[in-house]
Structure formats: structure tokens, C-alpha cells
Coordinates of N, CA and C in Angstrom, one line a residue:
X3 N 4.4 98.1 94.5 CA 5.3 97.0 94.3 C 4.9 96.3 93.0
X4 N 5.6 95.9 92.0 CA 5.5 95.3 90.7 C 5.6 93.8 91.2
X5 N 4.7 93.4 90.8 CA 4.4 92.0 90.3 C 5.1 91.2 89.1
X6 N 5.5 90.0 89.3 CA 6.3 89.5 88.4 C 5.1 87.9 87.6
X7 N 5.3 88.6 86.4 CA 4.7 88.3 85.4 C 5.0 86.5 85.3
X8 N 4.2 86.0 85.2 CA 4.5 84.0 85.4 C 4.6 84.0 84.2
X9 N 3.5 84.3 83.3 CA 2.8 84.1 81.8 C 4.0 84.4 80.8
X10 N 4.8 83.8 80.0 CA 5.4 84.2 78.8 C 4.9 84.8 77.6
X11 N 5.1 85.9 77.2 CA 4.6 86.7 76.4 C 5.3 86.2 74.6
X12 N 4.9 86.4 73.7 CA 5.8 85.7 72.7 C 6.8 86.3 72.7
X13 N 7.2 87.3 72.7 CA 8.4 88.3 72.7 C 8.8 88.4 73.8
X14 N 8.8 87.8 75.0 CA 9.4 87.7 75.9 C 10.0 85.9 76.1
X15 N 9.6 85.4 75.2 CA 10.1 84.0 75.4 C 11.3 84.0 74.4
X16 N 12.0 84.7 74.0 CA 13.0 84.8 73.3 C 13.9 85.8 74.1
X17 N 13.6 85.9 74.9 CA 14.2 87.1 75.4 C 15.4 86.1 76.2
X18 N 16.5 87.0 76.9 CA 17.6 86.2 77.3 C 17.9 85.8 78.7
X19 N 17.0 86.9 79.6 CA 16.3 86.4 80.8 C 16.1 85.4 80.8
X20 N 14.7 84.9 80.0 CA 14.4 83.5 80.0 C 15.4 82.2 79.3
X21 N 15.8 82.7 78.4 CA 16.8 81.9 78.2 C 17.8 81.0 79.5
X22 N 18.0 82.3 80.0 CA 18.8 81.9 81.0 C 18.1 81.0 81.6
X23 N 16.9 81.5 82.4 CA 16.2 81.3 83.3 C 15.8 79.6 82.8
X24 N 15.4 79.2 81.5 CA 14.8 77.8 81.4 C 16.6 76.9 81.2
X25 N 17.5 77.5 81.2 CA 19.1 77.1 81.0 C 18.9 76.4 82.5
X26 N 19.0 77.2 83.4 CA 19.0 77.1 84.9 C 18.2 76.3 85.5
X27 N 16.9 76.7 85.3 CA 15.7 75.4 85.6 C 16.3 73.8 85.3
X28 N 16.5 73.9 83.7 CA 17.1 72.6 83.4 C 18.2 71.9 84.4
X29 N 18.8 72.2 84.0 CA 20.0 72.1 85.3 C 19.6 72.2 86.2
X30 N 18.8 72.8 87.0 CA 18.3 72.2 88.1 C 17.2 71.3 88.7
X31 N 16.3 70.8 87.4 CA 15.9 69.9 87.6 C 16.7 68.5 87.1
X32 N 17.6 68.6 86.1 CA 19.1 67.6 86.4 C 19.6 67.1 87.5
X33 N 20.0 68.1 88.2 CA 20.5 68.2 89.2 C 19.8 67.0 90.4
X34 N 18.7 67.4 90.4 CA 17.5 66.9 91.3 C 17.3 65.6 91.0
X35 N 17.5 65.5 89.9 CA 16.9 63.8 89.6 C 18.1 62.9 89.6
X36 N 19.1 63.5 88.9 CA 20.4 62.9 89.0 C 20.8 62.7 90.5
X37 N 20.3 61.2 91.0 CA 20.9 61.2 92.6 C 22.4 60.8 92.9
X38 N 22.6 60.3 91.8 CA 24.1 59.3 92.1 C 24.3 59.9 90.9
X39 N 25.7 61.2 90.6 CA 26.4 61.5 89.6 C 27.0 60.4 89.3
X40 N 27.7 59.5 90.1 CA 29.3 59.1 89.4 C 28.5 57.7 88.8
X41 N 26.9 57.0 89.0 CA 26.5 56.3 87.8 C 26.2 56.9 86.4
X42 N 27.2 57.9 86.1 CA 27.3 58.5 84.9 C 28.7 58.6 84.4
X43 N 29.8 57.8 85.4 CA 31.1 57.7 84.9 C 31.0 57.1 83.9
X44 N 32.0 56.7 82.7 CA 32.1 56.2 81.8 C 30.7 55.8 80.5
X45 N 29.8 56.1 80.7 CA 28.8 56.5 79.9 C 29.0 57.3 78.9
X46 N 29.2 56.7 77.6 CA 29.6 57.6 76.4 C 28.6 58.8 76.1
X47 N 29.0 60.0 75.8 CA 27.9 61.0 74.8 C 27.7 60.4 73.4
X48 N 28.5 59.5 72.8 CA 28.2 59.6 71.9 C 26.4 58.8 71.3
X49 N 26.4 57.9 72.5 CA 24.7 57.3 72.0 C 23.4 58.2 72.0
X50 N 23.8 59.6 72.5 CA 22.6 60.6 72.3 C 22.7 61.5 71.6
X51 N 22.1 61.0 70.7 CA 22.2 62.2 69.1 C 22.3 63.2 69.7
X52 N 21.2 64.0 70.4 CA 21.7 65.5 71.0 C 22.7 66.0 71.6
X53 N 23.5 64.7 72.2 CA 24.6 65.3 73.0 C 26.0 65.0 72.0
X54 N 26.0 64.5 70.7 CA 27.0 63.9 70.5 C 28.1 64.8 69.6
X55 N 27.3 66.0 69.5 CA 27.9 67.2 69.3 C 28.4 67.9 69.8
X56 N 28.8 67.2 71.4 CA 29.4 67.6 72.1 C 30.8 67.2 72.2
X57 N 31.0 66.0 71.6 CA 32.4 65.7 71.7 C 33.4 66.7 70.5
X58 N 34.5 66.6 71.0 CA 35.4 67.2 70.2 C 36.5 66.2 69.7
X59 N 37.3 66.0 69.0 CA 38.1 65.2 68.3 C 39.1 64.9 69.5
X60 N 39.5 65.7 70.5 CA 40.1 65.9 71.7 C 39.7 65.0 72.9
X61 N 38.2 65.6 72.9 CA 37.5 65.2 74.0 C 36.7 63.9 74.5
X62 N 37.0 62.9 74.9 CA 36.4 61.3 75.0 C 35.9 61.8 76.3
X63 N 35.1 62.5 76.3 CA 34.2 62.9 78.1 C 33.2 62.3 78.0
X64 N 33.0 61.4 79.3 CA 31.7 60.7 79.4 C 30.4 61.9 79.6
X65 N 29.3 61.3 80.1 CA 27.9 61.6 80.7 C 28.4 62.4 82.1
X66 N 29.2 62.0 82.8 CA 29.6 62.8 84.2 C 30.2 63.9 83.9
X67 N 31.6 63.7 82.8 CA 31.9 65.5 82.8 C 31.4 66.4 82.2
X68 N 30.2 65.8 81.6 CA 29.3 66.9 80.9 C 28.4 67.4 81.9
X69 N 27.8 66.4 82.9 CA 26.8 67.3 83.5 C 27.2 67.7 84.8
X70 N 28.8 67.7 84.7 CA 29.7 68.8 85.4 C 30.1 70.0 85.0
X71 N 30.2 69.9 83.5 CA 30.6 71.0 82.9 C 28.6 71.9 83.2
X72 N 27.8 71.6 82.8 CA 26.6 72.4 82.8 C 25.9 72.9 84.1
X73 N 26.6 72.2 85.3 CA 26.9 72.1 86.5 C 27.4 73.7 86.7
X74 N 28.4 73.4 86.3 CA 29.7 74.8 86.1 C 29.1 76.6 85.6
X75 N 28.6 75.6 84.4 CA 28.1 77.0 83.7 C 27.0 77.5 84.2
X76 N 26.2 76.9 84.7 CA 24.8 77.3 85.9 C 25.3 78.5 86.9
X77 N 26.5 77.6 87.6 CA 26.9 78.9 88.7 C 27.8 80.3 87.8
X78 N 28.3 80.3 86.5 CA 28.7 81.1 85.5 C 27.7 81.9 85.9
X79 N 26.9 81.6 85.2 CA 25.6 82.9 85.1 C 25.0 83.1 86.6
X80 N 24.9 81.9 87.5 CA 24.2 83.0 88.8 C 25.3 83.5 89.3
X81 N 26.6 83.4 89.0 CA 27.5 84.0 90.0 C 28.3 85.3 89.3
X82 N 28.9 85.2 87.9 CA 29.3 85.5 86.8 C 30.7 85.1 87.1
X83 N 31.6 85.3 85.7 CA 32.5 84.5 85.8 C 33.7 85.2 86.3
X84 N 34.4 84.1 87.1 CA 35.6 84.8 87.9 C 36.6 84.0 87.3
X85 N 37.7 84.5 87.1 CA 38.7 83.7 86.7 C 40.3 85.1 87.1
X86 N 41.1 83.8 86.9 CA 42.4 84.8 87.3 C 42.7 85.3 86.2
X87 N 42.0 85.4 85.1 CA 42.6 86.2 83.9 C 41.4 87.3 83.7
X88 N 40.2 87.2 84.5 CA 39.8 88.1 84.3 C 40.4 89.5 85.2
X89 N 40.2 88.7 86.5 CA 41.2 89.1 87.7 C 42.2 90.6 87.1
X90 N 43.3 89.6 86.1 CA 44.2 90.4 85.9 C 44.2 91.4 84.6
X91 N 43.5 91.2 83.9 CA 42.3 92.3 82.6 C 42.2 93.3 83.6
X92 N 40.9 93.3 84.9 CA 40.6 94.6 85.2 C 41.6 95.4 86.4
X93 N 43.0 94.7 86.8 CA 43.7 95.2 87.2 C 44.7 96.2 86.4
X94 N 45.3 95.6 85.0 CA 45.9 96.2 84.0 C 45.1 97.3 83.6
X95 N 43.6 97.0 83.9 CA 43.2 98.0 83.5 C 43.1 99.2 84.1
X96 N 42.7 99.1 85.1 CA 43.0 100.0 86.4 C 44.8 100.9 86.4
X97 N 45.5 100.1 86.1 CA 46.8 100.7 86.1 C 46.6 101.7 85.1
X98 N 46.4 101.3 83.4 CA 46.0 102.1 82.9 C 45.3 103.3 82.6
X99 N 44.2 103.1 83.6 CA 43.3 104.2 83.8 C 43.8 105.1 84.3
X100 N 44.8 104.9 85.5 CA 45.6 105.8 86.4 C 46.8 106.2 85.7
X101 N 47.3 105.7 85.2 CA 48.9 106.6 84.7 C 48.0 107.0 83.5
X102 N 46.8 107.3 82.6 CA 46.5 108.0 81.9 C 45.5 109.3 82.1
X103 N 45.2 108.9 83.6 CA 44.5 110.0 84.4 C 45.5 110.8 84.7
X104 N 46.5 110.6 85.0 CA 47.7 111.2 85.7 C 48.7 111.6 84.9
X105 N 48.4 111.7 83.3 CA 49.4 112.6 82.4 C 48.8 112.8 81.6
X106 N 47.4 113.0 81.6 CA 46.4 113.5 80.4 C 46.3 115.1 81.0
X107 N 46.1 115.8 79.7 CA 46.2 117.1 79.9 C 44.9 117.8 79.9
X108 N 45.0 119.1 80.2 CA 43.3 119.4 80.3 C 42.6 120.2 79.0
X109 N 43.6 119.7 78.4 CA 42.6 119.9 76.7 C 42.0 119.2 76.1
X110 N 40.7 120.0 76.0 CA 39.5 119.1 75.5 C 39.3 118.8 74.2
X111 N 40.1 119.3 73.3 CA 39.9 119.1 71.8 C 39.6 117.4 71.8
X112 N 38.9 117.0 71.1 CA 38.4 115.8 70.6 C 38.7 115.4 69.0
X113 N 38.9 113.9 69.2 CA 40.1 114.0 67.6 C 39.2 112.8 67.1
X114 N 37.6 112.7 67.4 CA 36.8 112.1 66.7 C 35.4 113.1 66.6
X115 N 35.1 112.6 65.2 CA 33.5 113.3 64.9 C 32.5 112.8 65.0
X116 N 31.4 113.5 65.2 CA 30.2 113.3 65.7 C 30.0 111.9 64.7
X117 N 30.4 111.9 63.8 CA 29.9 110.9 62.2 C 30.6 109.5 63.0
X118 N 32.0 109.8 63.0 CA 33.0 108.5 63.7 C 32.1 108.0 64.8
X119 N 31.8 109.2 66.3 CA 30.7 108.2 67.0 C 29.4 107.5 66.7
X120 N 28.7 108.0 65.7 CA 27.3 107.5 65.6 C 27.9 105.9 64.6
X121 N 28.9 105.6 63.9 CA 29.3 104.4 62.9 C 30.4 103.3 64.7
X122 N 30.5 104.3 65.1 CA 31.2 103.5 66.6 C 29.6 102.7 67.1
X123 N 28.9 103.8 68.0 CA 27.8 103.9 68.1 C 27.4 102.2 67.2
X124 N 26.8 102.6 66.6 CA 26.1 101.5 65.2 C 26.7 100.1 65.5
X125 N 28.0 100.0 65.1 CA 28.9 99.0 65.3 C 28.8 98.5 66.7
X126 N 28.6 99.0 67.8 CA 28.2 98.4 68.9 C 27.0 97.8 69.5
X127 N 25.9 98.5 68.6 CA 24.8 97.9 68.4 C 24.7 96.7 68.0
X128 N 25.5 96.6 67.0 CA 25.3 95.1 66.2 C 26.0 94.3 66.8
X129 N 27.1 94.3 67.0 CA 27.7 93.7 67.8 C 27.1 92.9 69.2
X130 N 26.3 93.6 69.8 CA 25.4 93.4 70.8 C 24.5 92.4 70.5
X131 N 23.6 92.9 69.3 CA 22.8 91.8 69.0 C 23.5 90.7 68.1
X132 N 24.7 90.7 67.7 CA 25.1 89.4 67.2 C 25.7 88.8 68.3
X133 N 26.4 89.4 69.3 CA 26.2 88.0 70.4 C 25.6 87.4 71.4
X134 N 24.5 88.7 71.8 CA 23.0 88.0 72.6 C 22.0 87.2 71.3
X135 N 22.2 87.1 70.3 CA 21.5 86.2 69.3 C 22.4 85.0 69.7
X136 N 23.7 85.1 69.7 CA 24.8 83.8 69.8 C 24.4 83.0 71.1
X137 N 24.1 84.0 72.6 CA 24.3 83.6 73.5 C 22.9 83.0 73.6
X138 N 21.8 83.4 73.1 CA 20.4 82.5 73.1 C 20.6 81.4 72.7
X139 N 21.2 81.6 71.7 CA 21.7 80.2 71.0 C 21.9 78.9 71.7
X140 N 23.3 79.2 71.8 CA 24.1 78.6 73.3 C 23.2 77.8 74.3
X141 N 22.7 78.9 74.7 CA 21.6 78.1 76.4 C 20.8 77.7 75.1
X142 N 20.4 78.0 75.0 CA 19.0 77.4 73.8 C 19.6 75.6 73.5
X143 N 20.9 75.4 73.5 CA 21.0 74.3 72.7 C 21.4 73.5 74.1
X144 N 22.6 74.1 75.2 CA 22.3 73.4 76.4 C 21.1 73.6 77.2
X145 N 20.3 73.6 77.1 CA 19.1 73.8 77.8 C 18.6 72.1 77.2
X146 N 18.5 72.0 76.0 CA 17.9 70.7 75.6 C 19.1 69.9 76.0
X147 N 20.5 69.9 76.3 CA 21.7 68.8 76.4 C 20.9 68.6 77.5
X148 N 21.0 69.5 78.8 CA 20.3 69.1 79.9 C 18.8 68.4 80.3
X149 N 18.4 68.8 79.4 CA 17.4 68.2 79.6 C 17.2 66.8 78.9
X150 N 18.1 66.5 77.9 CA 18.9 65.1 77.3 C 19.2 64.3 78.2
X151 N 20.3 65.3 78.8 CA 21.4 64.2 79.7 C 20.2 63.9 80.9
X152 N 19.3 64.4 81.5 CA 18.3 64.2 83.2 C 17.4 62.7 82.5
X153 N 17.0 63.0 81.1 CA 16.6 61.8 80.2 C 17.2 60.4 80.3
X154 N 18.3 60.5 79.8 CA 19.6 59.7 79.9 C 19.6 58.8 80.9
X155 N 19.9 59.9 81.9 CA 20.3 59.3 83.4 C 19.2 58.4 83.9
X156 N 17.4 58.7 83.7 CA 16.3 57.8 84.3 C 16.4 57.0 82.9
X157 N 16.8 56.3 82.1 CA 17.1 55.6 81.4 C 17.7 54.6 81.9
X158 N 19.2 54.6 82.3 CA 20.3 54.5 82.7 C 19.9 53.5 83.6
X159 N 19.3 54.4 84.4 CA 18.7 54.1 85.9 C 17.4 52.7 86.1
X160 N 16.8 53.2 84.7 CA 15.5 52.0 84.5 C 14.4 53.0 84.9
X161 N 14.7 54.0 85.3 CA 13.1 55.0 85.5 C 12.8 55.5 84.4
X162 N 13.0 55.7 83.2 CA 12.6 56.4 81.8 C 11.3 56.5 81.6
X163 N 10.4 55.7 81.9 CA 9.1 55.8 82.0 C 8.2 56.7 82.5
X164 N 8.9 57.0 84.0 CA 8.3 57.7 84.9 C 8.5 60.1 84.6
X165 N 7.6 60.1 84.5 CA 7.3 61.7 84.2 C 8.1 62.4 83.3
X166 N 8.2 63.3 83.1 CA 9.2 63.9 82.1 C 9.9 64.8 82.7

């Protein structure tokens, strides 16, 4: 049975696992401290420089719908995301698969080259790593909102003092 490694290795602390993983922690030690959400009604983001790049020209969201929204995105990743448009993507897709199973013919001629797949190939490579670099990103930067906003809240509260 393998053993699970506590220690972060340097090259594994960039990795997206943990990414995740210190995303999730955050939020859940938010979660934990924050006893009373709705003393975070009407609390502007804009007085925390870290979070204040959160608003949008749109969006006048206090301190509550944010750490509803990161709330949200926590169960995203432990759960993955369900939605009715995804829903209906892998049903279309499905339809497709079958009426092209079911009038595709059984000739195998192939009307791409070896050259076309390895620049496909390539192209999906990078692709990959330009948006798991994006997606570190991402938690990387809500990871500190969260850990901002748990700040905030024993602030708020008059506990700011006590532990980190």
C-alpha cells in the first residue's frame, strides 16, 4: 500500500493537485471560522485591496456573495461541475455519436497524415499547459481571496488578533 507523501516537494508545490488542495483547505478553514455568514451582508469588497479586483463594473457584491461564490466553487472541484448545459453538450453529443455510428461506412481510408496528427497532437499539448498554467493561476489567486475574506471576517468580528 503507498503511502501518501505530507512533505511538499518543490515541484510538487506547483503542481495542481495542490493547488487545488490549498484552494479547498482555504475555504474550509473560511468556512470554519466564519460562524455567522450573513455578518458579512452588506460589507463592501472594495476596502480589501486583495479582493477588490473582484468587483466588476456590473457587480456591487458584498463580503457574503463572495464567500458564497468560493463556497460554490469548492464543491465545483470536489464534485465537478454539473450544469444543464453541460447536461445537454453530452447528450447532443451522444446523438451524434450514434447517427454517425450508424451511417459511417467500413472504409478505413484516413484523410489525415501522420504529420497533421503529431501538429494536432502538439497543439493539444499546449493547449493543456496554457490552461492548467491558467487554472493554477485562478486557485492561486482565490486561495489568497479566501484566505483574505476568513481575515476580514475576524476583523469585522474584533478577533483579528487572534491566530492566523
Amino acid at each position: 500500500m503507498m503511502m501518501m507523501q505530507l512533505t511538499e516537494t518543490p515541484n510538487q508545490k506547483n503542481s495542481l493537485f495542490n493547488a487545488m488542495n490549498r484552494f479547498i483547505g482555504a475555504v474550509n478553514n473560511m468556512d470554519q471560522t466564519v460562524m455567522v455568514p450573513s455578518l458579512l451582508r452588506d460589507v463592501p469588497l472594495e476596502e480589501d485591496r486583495e479582493m477588490s479586483s473582484l468587483k466588476s463594473d456590473e457587480d456591487e457584491g458584498d463580503m457574503y456573495s463572495y464567500y458564497q461564490l468560493l463556497k460554490s466553487i469548492r464543491v465545483d472541484i470536489e464534485w465537478g461541475v454539473r450544469c444543464a448545459a453541460a447536461d445537454e453538450r453530452r447528450k447532443e453529443s451522444m446523438k451524434f455519436t450514434r447517427m454517425n455510428s450508424s451511417t459511417s461506412t467500413s472504409s478505413s481510408a484516413s484523410s489525415s497524415s501522420s504529420e497533421e496528427d503529431y501538429e494536432e497532437d502538439e497543439d493539444l499539448e499546449k493547449q493543456f499547459q496554457y490552461h492548467l498554467a491558467g487554472l493554477q493561476g485562478v486557485l492561486s489567486k482565490l486561495t489568497l481571496q479566501a484566505n483574505s475574506l476568513t481575515k476580514r471576517y475576524k476583523k469585522e468580528i474584533g478577533i483579528g488578533g487572534w491566530g492566523q
